[in-house]
mmCIF file of C-alpha atoms and ligand atoms in Angstrom:
data_model
loop_
_atom_site.group_PDB
_atom_site.id
_atom_site.type_symbol
_atom_site.label_atom_id
_atom_site.label_comp_id
_atom_site.label_asym_id
_atom_site.label_seq_id
_atom_site.Cartn_x
_atom_site.Cartn_y
_atom_site.Cartn_z
ATOM 1 C CA MET A 193 0.000 0.000 0.000
ATOM 2 C CA THR A 194 1.391 3.397 -0.913
ATOM 3 C CA ASN A 195 0.424 6.893 0.081
ATOM 4 C CA LYS A 196 2.197 8.247 -2.994
ATOM 5 C CA ARG A 197 0.238 9.364 -6.015
ATOM 6 C CA ILE A 198 0.062 7.748 -9.429
ATOM 7 C CA TYR A 199 -0.800 10.200 -12.200
ATOM 8 C CA LEU A 200 -2.322 9.634 -15.622
ATOM 9 C CA ALA A 201 -0.051 11.588 -18.008
ATOM 10 C CA PRO A 202 -1.692 14.316 -20.093
ATOM 11 C CA MET A 203 -1.982 13.102 -23.689
ATOM 12 C CA VAL A 204 -3.477 15.181 -26.494
ATOM 13 C CA GLY A 205 -6.101 13.203 -28.399
ATOM 14 C CA ARG A 206 -6.244 10.610 -25.623
ATOM 15 C CA THR A 207 -6.947 11.905 -22.116
ATOM 16 C CA ASP A 208 -10.201 13.572 -23.111
ATOM 17 C CA LYS A 209 -13.266 13.425 -20.863
ATOM 18 C CA HIS A 210 -14.300 10.032 -22.282
ATOM 19 C CA PHE A 211 -10.992 8.309 -21.646
ATOM 20 C CA ARG A 212 -10.881 9.834 -18.180
ATOM 21 C CA MET A 213 -14.285 8.267 -17.512
ATOM 22 C CA LEU A 214 -12.951 4.867 -18.615
ATOM 23 C CA VAL A 215 -9.878 5.267 -16.415
ATOM 24 C CA ARG A 216 -11.936 6.275 -13.414
ATOM 25 C CA ILE A 217 -14.103 3.138 -13.750
ATOM 26 C CA LEU A 218 -10.911 1.090 -13.525
ATOM 27 C CA SER A 219 -9.076 3.116 -10.897
ATOM 28 C CA LYS A 220 -10.429 5.121 -7.991
ATOM 29 C CA ASN A 221 -6.956 6.189 -6.894
ATOM 30 C CA ILE A 222 -5.218 7.585 -9.934
ATOM 31 C CA ASN A 223 -4.848 11.366 -10.316
ATOM 32 C CA LEU A 224 -6.405 12.308 -13.667
ATOM 33 C CA TYR A 225 -5.003 14.875 -16.084
ATOM 34 C CA THR A 226 -6.731 16.646 -18.949
ATOM 35 C CA GLU A 227 -5.096 16.887 -22.362
ATOM 36 C CA MET A 228 -2.969 20.002 -22.820
ATOM 37 C CA ILE A 229 -5.071 23.015 -23.760
ATOM 38 C CA THR A 230 -3.628 26.393 -24.737
ATOM 39 C CA CYS A 231 -4.792 29.378 -22.732
ATOM 40 C CA ASP A 232 -6.165 30.945 -25.926
ATOM 41 C CA ALA A 233 -8.235 27.869 -26.740
ATOM 42 C CA PHE A 234 -9.468 27.606 -23.163
ATOM 43 C CA LEU A 235 -10.525 31.246 -23.104
ATOM 44 C CA ASN A 236 -12.037 31.433 -26.572
ATOM 45 C CA THR A 237 -13.799 28.151 -27.213
ATOM 46 C CA ASP A 238 -16.699 26.301 -25.676
ATOM 47 C CA ARG A 239 -15.475 24.977 -22.320
ATOM 48 C CA GLN A 240 -18.247 22.420 -21.988
ATOM 49 C CA ALA A 241 -15.774 19.521 -22.231
ATOM 50 C CA TYR A 242 -13.747 21.050 -19.414
ATOM 51 C CA GLN A 243 -16.438 20.894 -16.718
ATOM 52 C CA VAL A 244 -15.169 18.610 -13.964
ATOM 53 C CA LYS A 245 -17.440 15.683 -13.120
ATOM 54 C CA LYS A 246 -17.919 14.567 -9.518
ATOM 55 C CA ASN A 247 -16.071 11.283 -9.923
ATOM 56 C CA GLU A 248 -13.058 12.823 -11.693
ATOM 57 C CA HIS A 249 -11.318 14.097 -8.540
ATOM 58 C CA PRO A 250 -8.419 14.383 -8.113
ATOM 59 C CA ILE A 251 -7.959 16.026 -11.498
ATOM 60 C CA THR A 252 -5.373 18.457 -12.856
ATOM 61 C CA ILE A 253 -5.839 20.732 -15.857
ATOM 62 C CA GLN A 254 -2.804 21.210 -18.072
ATOM 63 C CA LEU A 255 -2.480 24.668 -19.615
ATOM 64 C CA ALA A 256 0.016 25.907 -22.193
ATOM 65 C CA GLY A 257 0.925 29.462 -23.094
ATOM 66 C CA THR A 258 3.281 32.329 -22.255
ATOM 67 C CA ASP A 259 1.005 35.185 -21.266
ATOM 68 C CA PRO A 260 0.822 35.534 -17.457
ATOM 69 C CA ASN A 261 -2.533 37.341 -17.598
ATOM 70 C CA LYS A 262 -4.106 34.640 -19.732
ATOM 71 C CA PHE A 263 -2.759 31.950 -17.403
ATOM 72 C CA ALA A 264 -4.270 33.867 -14.493
ATOM 73 C CA LYS A 265 -7.674 34.150 -16.171
ATOM 74 C CA CYS A 266 -7.689 30.446 -17.141
ATOM 75 C CA SER A 267 -6.709 29.386 -13.623
ATOM 76 C CA GLU A 268 -9.474 31.441 -12.079
ATOM 77 C CA ILE A 269 -12.004 29.739 -14.360
ATOM 78 C CA ALA A 270 -10.435 26.306 -13.752
ATOM 79 C CA GLU A 271 -10.819 26.741 -9.999
ATOM 80 C CA VAL A 272 -14.484 27.699 -10.380
ATOM 81 C CA ASN A 273 -14.966 24.664 -12.656
ATOM 82 C CA GLY A 274 -13.712 22.383 -9.887
ATOM 83 C CA TYR A 275 -10.147 21.436 -10.879
ATOM 84 C CA ASP A 276 -7.784 20.397 -8.084
ATOM 85 C CA GLU A 277 -4.489 21.620 -9.561
ATOM 86 C CA ILE A 278 -3.117 23.810 -12.365
ATOM 87 C CA ASN A 279 -0.279 22.354 -14.436
ATOM 88 C CA LEU A 280 1.917 24.311 -16.851
ATOM 89 C CA ASN A 281 3.235 22.508 -19.890
ATOM 90 C CA ILE A 282 6.955 23.341 -20.143
ATOM 91 C CA GLY A 283 7.884 20.095 -21.879
ATOM 92 C CA CYS A 284 6.013 19.773 -25.168
ATOM 93 C CA PRO A 285 8.478 19.513 -28.094
ATOM 94 C CA SER A 286 6.144 19.976 -31.076
ATOM 95 C CA ASN A 287 7.149 22.504 -33.766
ATOM 96 C CA LYS A 288 3.823 24.295 -33.436
ATOM 97 C CA VAL A 289 4.566 24.799 -29.784
ATOM 98 C CA ILE A 290 8.042 26.163 -30.483
ATOM 99 C CA LYS A 291 6.630 28.822 -32.815
ATOM 100 C CA GLY A 292 4.108 29.867 -30.212
ATOM 101 C CA GLU A 293 6.916 30.066 -27.673
ATOM 102 C CA PHE A 294 5.410 27.702 -25.204
ATOM 103 C CA GLY A 295 6.106 24.137 -24.150
ATOM 104 C CA ALA A 296 9.712 22.916 -23.806
ATOM 105 C CA ILE A 297 11.264 26.045 -25.330
ATOM 106 C CA LEU A 298 10.231 27.906 -22.163
ATOM 107 C CA MET A 299 12.962 26.032 -20.277
ATOM 108 C CA ASP A 300 15.153 28.777 -21.762
ATOM 109 C CA TYR A 301 12.905 31.526 -20.373
ATOM 110 C CA PRO A 302 12.508 30.698 -16.667
ATOM 111 C CA GLU A 303 11.724 34.312 -15.789
ATOM 112 C CA LYS A 304 8.671 34.202 -18.117
ATOM 113 C CA VAL A 305 7.472 30.953 -16.543
ATOM 114 C CA SER A 306 8.044 32.353 -13.093
ATOM 115 C CA LYS A 307 5.889 35.383 -13.942
ATOM 116 C CA CYS A 308 3.105 33.058 -15.130
ATOM 117 C CA VAL A 309 3.282 31.109 -11.853
ATOM 118 C CA LYS A 310 3.140 34.365 -9.865
ATOM 119 C CA GLU A 311 0.015 35.532 -11.690
ATOM 120 C CA ILE A 312 -1.679 32.139 -11.344
ATOM 121 C CA LYS A 313 -0.920 32.215 -7.633
ATOM 122 C CA LYS A 314 -2.617 35.607 -7.339
ATOM 123 C CA SER A 315 -5.702 34.489 -9.258
ATOM 124 C CA CYS A 316 -6.532 31.186 -7.555
ATOM 125 C CA SER A 317 -5.807 29.085 -4.493
ATOM 126 C CA LEU A 318 -5.040 25.808 -6.271
ATOM 127 C CA PRO A 319 -1.644 24.066 -6.094
ATOM 128 C CA ILE A 320 0.529 24.771 -9.143
ATOM 129 C CA SER A 321 2.699 22.218 -10.894
ATOM 130 C CA ILE A 322 5.075 22.247 -13.856
ATOM 131 C CA LYS A 323 5.608 19.359 -16.266
ATOM 132 C CA THR A 324 8.976 19.598 -17.931
ATOM 133 C CA ARG A 325 12.009 17.717 -19.271
ATOM 134 C CA LEU A 326 15.554 17.269 -17.985
ATOM 135 C CA GLY A 327 16.952 19.676 -20.528
ATOM 136 C CA LEU A 328 17.095 20.736 -24.168
ATOM 137 C CA GLY A 329 19.027 19.328 -27.125
ATOM 138 C CA TYR A 330 21.980 17.100 -26.336
ATOM 139 C CA ASP A 331 23.076 19.082 -23.265
ATOM 140 C CA LYS A 332 23.029 16.820 -20.212
ATOM 141 C CA ASN A 333 23.862 19.623 -17.809
ATOM 142 C CA LEU A 334 20.995 20.107 -15.336
ATOM 143 C CA ASN A 335 21.598 23.824 -14.702
ATOM 144 C CA ARG A 336 18.802 24.885 -17.065
ATOM 145 C CA LEU A 337 16.297 22.716 -15.169
ATOM 146 C CA LYS A 338 17.612 23.838 -11.789
ATOM 147 C CA LYS A 339 17.257 27.491 -12.754
ATOM 148 C CA LEU A 340 13.662 26.844 -13.858
ATOM 149 C CA ILE A 341 12.901 25.098 -10.564
ATOM 150 C CA ASP A 342 14.632 27.778 -8.468
ATOM 151 C CA MET A 343 12.755 30.639 -10.084
ATOM 152 C CA THR A 344 9.330 29.012 -10.199
ATOM 153 C CA LYS A 345 9.406 27.550 -6.688
ATOM 154 C CA ASP A 346 10.069 31.051 -5.396
ATOM 155 C CA SER A 347 6.936 32.169 -7.253
ATOM 156 C CA GLY A 348 4.783 29.447 -5.724
ATOM 157 C CA CYS A 349 5.130 26.256 -7.786
ATOM 158 C CA THR A 350 5.365 23.245 -5.473
ATOM 159 C CA ASN A 351 5.143 20.181 -7.723
ATOM 160 C CA PHE A 352 7.416 19.258 -10.619
ATOM 161 C CA ILE A 353 6.729 16.392 -12.989
ATOM 162 C CA ILE A 354 9.916 15.517 -14.797
ATOM 163 C CA HIS A 355 9.872 13.523 -18.018
ATOM 164 C CA ALA A 356 13.268 11.871 -17.598
ATOM 165 C CA ARG A 357 14.573 12.859 -21.038
ATOM 166 C CA ASN A 358 15.773 15.956 -22.842
ATOM 167 C CA ALA A 359 13.580 17.487 -25.542
ATOM 168 C CA ILE A 360 15.332 17.815 -28.885
ATOM 169 C CA LEU A 361 13.565 20.718 -30.551
ATOM 170 C CA GLY A 362 13.248 21.201 -34.303
ATOM 171 C CA LYS A 363 14.968 17.897 -35.188
ATOM 172 C CA LEU A 364 12.715 15.148 -33.856
ATOM 173 C CA SER A 365 8.956 14.680 -34.124
ATOM 174 C CA PRO A 366 6.999 14.704 -30.836
ATOM 175 C CA LYS A 367 6.716 10.912 -31.124
ATOM 176 C CA LYS A 368 10.471 10.468 -31.556
ATOM 177 C CA ASN A 369 11.003 12.903 -28.687
ATOM 178 C CA ARG A 370 9.294 10.308 -26.495
ATOM 179 C CA THR A 371 11.637 7.494 -27.504
ATOM 180 C CA VAL A 372 14.956 8.732 -28.915
ATOM 181 C CA PRO A 373 16.375 10.948 -26.119
ATOM 182 C CA GLU A 374 17.863 8.686 -23.487
ATOM 183 C CA LEU A 375 15.906 8.047 -20.258
ATOM 184 C CA ARG A 376 17.945 9.328 -17.281
ATOM 185 C CA TYR A 377 16.187 8.413 -14.035
ATOM 186 C CA GLU A 378 19.411 9.016 -12.119
ATOM 187 C CA ASP A 379 19.202 12.707 -13.032
ATOM 188 C CA VAL A 380 15.609 12.971 -11.788
ATOM 189 C CA LEU A 381 16.775 11.352 -8.552
ATOM 190 C CA TYR A 382 19.543 13.936 -8.284
ATOM 191 C CA ILE A 383 16.877 16.664 -8.638
ATOM 192 C CA LYS A 384 14.766 15.073 -5.886
ATOM 193 C CA LYS A 385 17.803 14.929 -3.603
ATOM 194 C CA THR A 386 18.676 18.541 -4.410
ATOM 195 C CA TYR A 387 15.124 19.714 -3.626
ATOM 196 C CA PRO A 388 13.885 17.397 -0.860
ATOM 197 C CA ASP A 389 11.070 19.772 0.129
ATOM 198 C CA LEU A 390 9.540 19.955 -3.329
ATOM 199 C CA LYS A 391 7.233 17.305 -4.755
ATOM 200 C CA ILE A 392 9.080 15.614 -7.583
ATOM 201 C CA ILE A 393 7.153 13.201 -9.786
ATOM 202 C CA LEU A 394 8.938 10.825 -12.138
ATOM 203 C CA ASN A 395 7.648 10.365 -15.695
ATOM 204 C CA GLY A 396 8.812 8.509 -18.797
ATOM 205 C CA GLY A 397 9.024 4.855 -19.805
ATOM 206 C CA ILE A 398 7.292 3.357 -16.766
ATOM 207 C CA SER A 399 5.636 0.224 -18.072
ATOM 208 C CA THR A 400 5.537 -2.461 -15.354
ATOM 209 C CA LEU A 401 4.522 -2.807 -11.722
ATOM 210 C CA ASP A 402 8.158 -3.549 -10.980
ATOM 211 C CA ASP A 403 9.181 -0.204 -12.521
ATOM 212 C CA ILE A 404 6.706 1.512 -10.223
ATOM 213 C CA LYS A 405 7.668 -0.413 -7.101
ATOM 214 C CA LYS A 406 11.365 0.113 -7.751
ATOM 215 C CA ASN A 407 11.045 3.875 -8.194
ATOM 216 C CA ILE A 408 8.130 5.047 -6.103
ATOM 217 C CA LYS A 409 10.023 5.129 -2.822
ATOM 218 C CA ASP A 410 12.415 7.748 -4.206
ATOM 219 C CA TYR A 411 9.811 10.203 -5.507
ATOM 220 C CA ASP A 412 6.548 11.835 -4.486
ATOM 221 C CA GLY A 413 4.664 10.135 -7.276
ATOM 222 C CA ILE A 414 4.890 8.436 -10.648
ATOM 223 C CA MET A 415 3.208 9.584 -13.861
ATOM 224 C CA ILE A 416 2.272 7.031 -16.528
ATOM 225 C CA GLY A 417 1.046 7.694 -20.065
ATOM 226 C CA ARG A 418 1.388 5.210 -22.882
ATOM 227 C CA LYS A 419 1.233 2.068 -20.767
ATOM 228 C CA ILE A 420 -2.229 3.041 -19.501
ATOM 229 C CA TYR A 421 -3.539 3.963 -22.933
ATOM 230 C CA ASP A 422 -2.092 0.873 -24.597
ATOM 231 C CA GLU A 423 -3.252 -1.479 -21.847
ATOM 232 C CA PRO A 424 -5.979 0.115 -19.690
ATOM 233 C CA MET A 425 -6.528 -3.108 -17.719
ATOM 234 C CA PHE A 426 -3.056 -2.554 -16.238
ATOM 235 C CA LEU A 427 -4.878 -0.148 -13.915
ATOM 236 C CA LEU A 428 -6.489 -3.123 -12.148
ATOM 237 C CA GLU A 429 -3.085 -4.561 -11.263
ATOM 238 C CA LEU A 430 -2.082 -1.157 -10.036
ATOM 239 C CA GLU A 431 -5.183 -0.829 -7.823
ATOM 240 C CA LYS A 432 -4.641 -4.274 -6.335
ATOM 241 C CA GLU A 433 -0.909 -4.112 -5.811
ATOM 242 C CA LEU A 434 -0.366 -0.497 -4.830
ATOM 243 C CA PHE A 435 -3.619 0.504 -3.206
ATOM 244 C CA ASP A 436 -4.789 -2.811 -1.728
ATOM 245 C CA MET A 437 -8.084 -2.603 -3.578
ATOM 246 C CA ASN A 438 -9.417 -6.136 -3.426
ATOM 247 C CA LYS A 439 -12.649 -5.427 -5.193
ATOM 248 C CA THR A 440 -11.607 -4.323 -8.632
ATOM 249 C CA THR A 441 -13.825 -4.471 -11.669
ATOM 250 C CA SER A 442 -13.811 -6.940 -14.606
ATOM 251 C CA ILE A 443 -13.841 -6.305 -18.359
ATOM 252 C CA LYS A 444 -17.513 -7.279 -18.414
ATOM 253 C CA LYS A 445 -18.422 -4.779 -15.704
ATOM 254 C CA LEU A 446 -16.203 -2.118 -17.249
ATOM 255 C CA VAL A 447 -17.926 -2.462 -20.633
ATOM 256 C CA TYR A 448 -21.362 -2.499 -18.992
ATOM 257 C CA THR A 449 -20.663 0.736 -17.075
ATOM 258 C CA TYR A 450 -18.899 2.499 -19.942
ATOM 259 C CA LYS A 451 -21.646 1.468 -22.363
ATOM 260 C CA SER A 452 -24.272 3.077 -20.064
ATOM 261 C CA TYR A 453 -22.139 6.222 -20.156
ATOM 262 C CA ILE A 454 -21.976 6.063 -23.992
ATOM 263 C CA ASP A 455 -25.769 5.678 -24.190
ATOM 264 C CA GLU A 456 -26.246 8.814 -22.079
ATOM 265 C CA GLU A 457 -23.680 10.818 -24.027
ATOM 266 C CA ILE A 458 -25.222 9.827 -27.367
ATOM 267 C CA LYS A 459 -28.513 11.236 -26.076
ATOM 268 C CA ASN A 460 -26.616 14.480 -25.391
ATOM 269 C CA GLY A 461 -25.451 14.566 -29.009
ATOM 270 C CA GLU A 462 -21.927 13.125 -28.627
ATOM 271 C CA ASN A 463 -20.451 11.178 -31.535
ATOM 272 C CA LYS A 464 -20.041 7.522 -30.505
ATOM 273 C CA TYR A 465 -16.671 7.263 -32.262
ATOM 274 C CA TYR A 466 -14.984 9.532 -29.710
ATOM 275 C CA MET A 467 -16.045 7.200 -26.908
ATOM 276 C CA LEU A 468 -15.702 3.810 -28.587
ATOM 277 C CA ARG A 469 -12.144 4.453 -29.787
ATOM 278 C CA HIS A 470 -10.873 4.324 -26.202
ATOM 279 C CA LEU A 471 -12.066 0.731 -25.855
ATOM 280 C CA TYR A 472 -9.767 -0.709 -28.524
ATOM 281 C CA ASN A 473 -7.082 -1.857 -26.100
ATOM 282 C CA ILE A 474 -9.057 -3.440 -23.308
ATOM 283 C CA TYR A 475 -8.448 -6.991 -24.553
ATOM 284 C CA TYR A 476 -4.764 -6.180 -25.170
ATOM 285 C CA LYS A 477 -2.571 -9.302 -25.390
ATOM 286 C CA THR A 478 -5.521 -11.696 -25.077
ATOM 287 C CA GLU A 479 -6.888 -14.125 -27.657
ATOM 288 C CA TYR A 480 -9.997 -11.899 -27.969
ATOM 289 C CA SER A 481 -8.201 -8.710 -28.990
ATOM 290 C CA LYS A 482 -8.492 -9.039 -32.768
ATOM 291 C CA LYS A 483 -12.195 -9.932 -32.771
ATOM 292 C CA TRP A 484 -12.951 -7.168 -30.257
ATOM 293 C CA LYS A 485 -11.224 -4.529 -32.406
ATOM 294 C CA HIS A 486 -13.100 -5.798 -35.434
ATOM 295 C CA LEU A 487 -16.401 -5.520 -33.561
ATOM 296 C CA LEU A 488 -15.610 -1.964 -32.430
ATOM 297 C CA SER A 489 -14.751 -0.929 -35.993
ATOM 298 C CA SER A 490 -17.981 -2.344 -37.338
ATOM 299 C CA ILE A 491 -20.007 -0.542 -34.639
ATOM 300 C CA ILE A 492 -18.222 2.722 -35.473
ATOM 301 C CA GLN A 493 -18.993 2.181 -39.161
ATOM 302 C CA GLY A 494 -22.648 1.521 -38.329
ATOM 303 C CA LYS A 495 -22.460 -2.118 -39.511
ATOM 304 C CA SER A 496 -23.046 -3.611 -36.081
ATOM 305 C CA ASN A 497 -25.184 -2.729 -33.068
ATOM 306 C CA ILE A 498 -23.582 -1.243 -29.971
ATOM 307 C CA GLU A 499 -25.426 -3.809 -27.785
ATOM 308 C CA ASN A 500 -23.057 -6.427 -29.218
ATOM 309 C CA LEU A 501 -20.322 -5.060 -26.963
ATOM 310 C CA LEU A 502 -22.079 -6.587 -23.955
ATOM 311 C CA ASN A 503 -22.766 -9.879 -25.753
ATOM 312 C CA PHE A 504 -19.082 -10.113 -26.648
ATOM 313 C CA THR A 505 -17.922 -9.779 -23.033
ATOM 314 C CA VAL A 506 -20.473 -12.357 -21.856
ATOM 315 C CA VAL A 507 -19.308 -14.879 -24.464
ATOM 316 C CA CYS A 508 -15.649 -14.290 -23.526
ATOM 317 C CA ASP A 509 -16.452 -14.881 -19.859
ATOM 318 C CA GLU A 510 -18.297 -18.116 -20.661
ATOM 319 C CA GLU A 511 -15.485 -19.339 -22.872
ATOM 320 C CA LYS A 512 -13.010 -18.631 -20.089
ATOM 321 C CA ILE A 513 -15.104 -20.566 -17.572
ATOM 322 C CA HIS A 514 -15.306 -23.558 -19.933
ATOM 323 C CA THR A 515 -11.601 -23.465 -20.651
ATOM 324 C CA ASN A 516 -10.751 -23.323 -16.938
ATOM 325 C CA SER A 517 -13.161 -26.101 -15.899
HETATM 326 C C1 FMN B 722 -0.297 10.774 -27.831
HETATM 327 C C2 FMN B 722 0.459 11.542 -26.786
HETATM 328 C C3 FMN B 722 0.083 12.845 -26.502
HETATM 329 C C4 FMN B 722 0.758 13.571 -25.511
HETATM 330 N N1 FMN B 722 0.308 14.819 -25.168
HETATM 331 C C5 FMN B 722 0.881 15.487 -24.120
HETATM 332 C C6 FMN B 722 0.321 16.680 -23.594
HETATM 333 O O1 FMN B 722 -0.748 17.123 -24.015
HETATM 334 N N2 FMN B 722 0.983 17.300 -22.589
HETATM 335 C C7 FMN B 722 2.139 16.807 -22.048
HETATM 336 O O2 FMN B 722 2.700 17.404 -21.121
HETATM 337 N N3 FMN B 722 2.666 15.650 -22.495
HETATM 338 C C8 FMN B 722 2.047 14.974 -23.492
HETATM 339 N N4 FMN B 722 2.535 13.753 -23.877
HETATM 340 C C9 FMN B 722 3.687 13.190 -23.154
HETATM 341 C C10 FMN B 722 3.197 12.346 -21.954
HETATM 342 O O3 FMN B 722 2.484 13.127 -21.029
HETATM 343 C C11 FMN B 722 4.383 11.684 -21.246
HETATM 344 O O4 FMN B 722 5.218 12.692 -20.740
HETATM 345 C C12 FMN B 722 5.210 10.797 -22.175
HETATM 346 O O5 FMN B 722 4.379 9.969 -22.966
HETATM 347 C C13 FMN B 722 6.182 9.918 -21.361
HETATM 348 O O6 FMN B 722 5.483 9.123 -20.450
HETATM 349 P P1 FMN B 722 5.159 7.558 -20.764
HETATM 350 O O7 FMN B 722 6.467 6.912 -21.144
HETATM 351 O O8 FMN B 722 4.602 7.018 -19.470
HETATM 352 O O9 FMN B 722 4.178 7.526 -21.894
HETATM 353 C C14 FMN B 722 1.860 12.995 -24.835
HETATM 354 C C15 FMN B 722 2.225 11.675 -25.135
HETATM 355 C C16 FMN B 722 1.521 10.939 -26.077
HETATM 356 C C17 FMN B 722 1.912 9.509 -26.341
#
């Protein structure tokens, strides 16, 4: 049993409100994150999808931008909407982000980030966190990161999520920036030891329970992205092993609950595709995976009825019982 937090990593196109619902059915303990949203988008578009639901707590909103006043305005709204924490994205390596001067490039402008933190602090009472990288380019020196931490902690940031890699800007795609730069957990550990009073959360490449168990004692939490999206049922292992939750759900119950959610959302005008797509990986690495994906695709294309999701899980359960008896 741990009192440390496990965080769902923010992932654009993945950790939307529907996926967060799926994750929450599987795990009561994980700290949810929204996808990154720019301050401009948050201020100027319909914020319906950013209303926090009761069962989403604890949940952090991740904002991106460079304008302290816009950050302040967004944070004020986020607090009213029920978020538990404001996170600043200082780690995104996409080219679009570089042009807009936000994301990882801001590691080179710690005074700007510090000003944003100061304004957020004035506008709301929520904890503030920064998600960042170890450094930029091929430079393994940690001075850039330390300067960012020094300046922003003095402005009121208390939590730092460190993706244990550098960001290589302008040369690698965002996807490659999540695999090519070397993982350096030892450098994140050095940062934790240098700042024992700050909350330091390790992120990057965590993909087994052993990885979590090995590292969690050294940090204030662990953040996991791709492993959870690629294999959502991993969350059940996590609930059992880390949080002593004996009564976890099953695929059948998960699909039943999520399908009720889909039915309600369809009535509210949501497109079923955006909800069904998150179910693709729930039979990951099992003999049922291929048929399940095929069924989902045919439901999305309107060739099969959504009720067949439930039938599928019942048949799988029966087959399993017969095989085991
Ligand atoms: C599809 C995708 C989208 C992502 N979008 C974001 C994002 O919006 N904000 C962010 O800070 N990181 C984003 N990331 C990076 C993850 O949050 C995380 O730092 C990275 O995947 C490393 O963790 P992992 O090895 O556990 O996946 C994204 C990653 C993926 C795979």
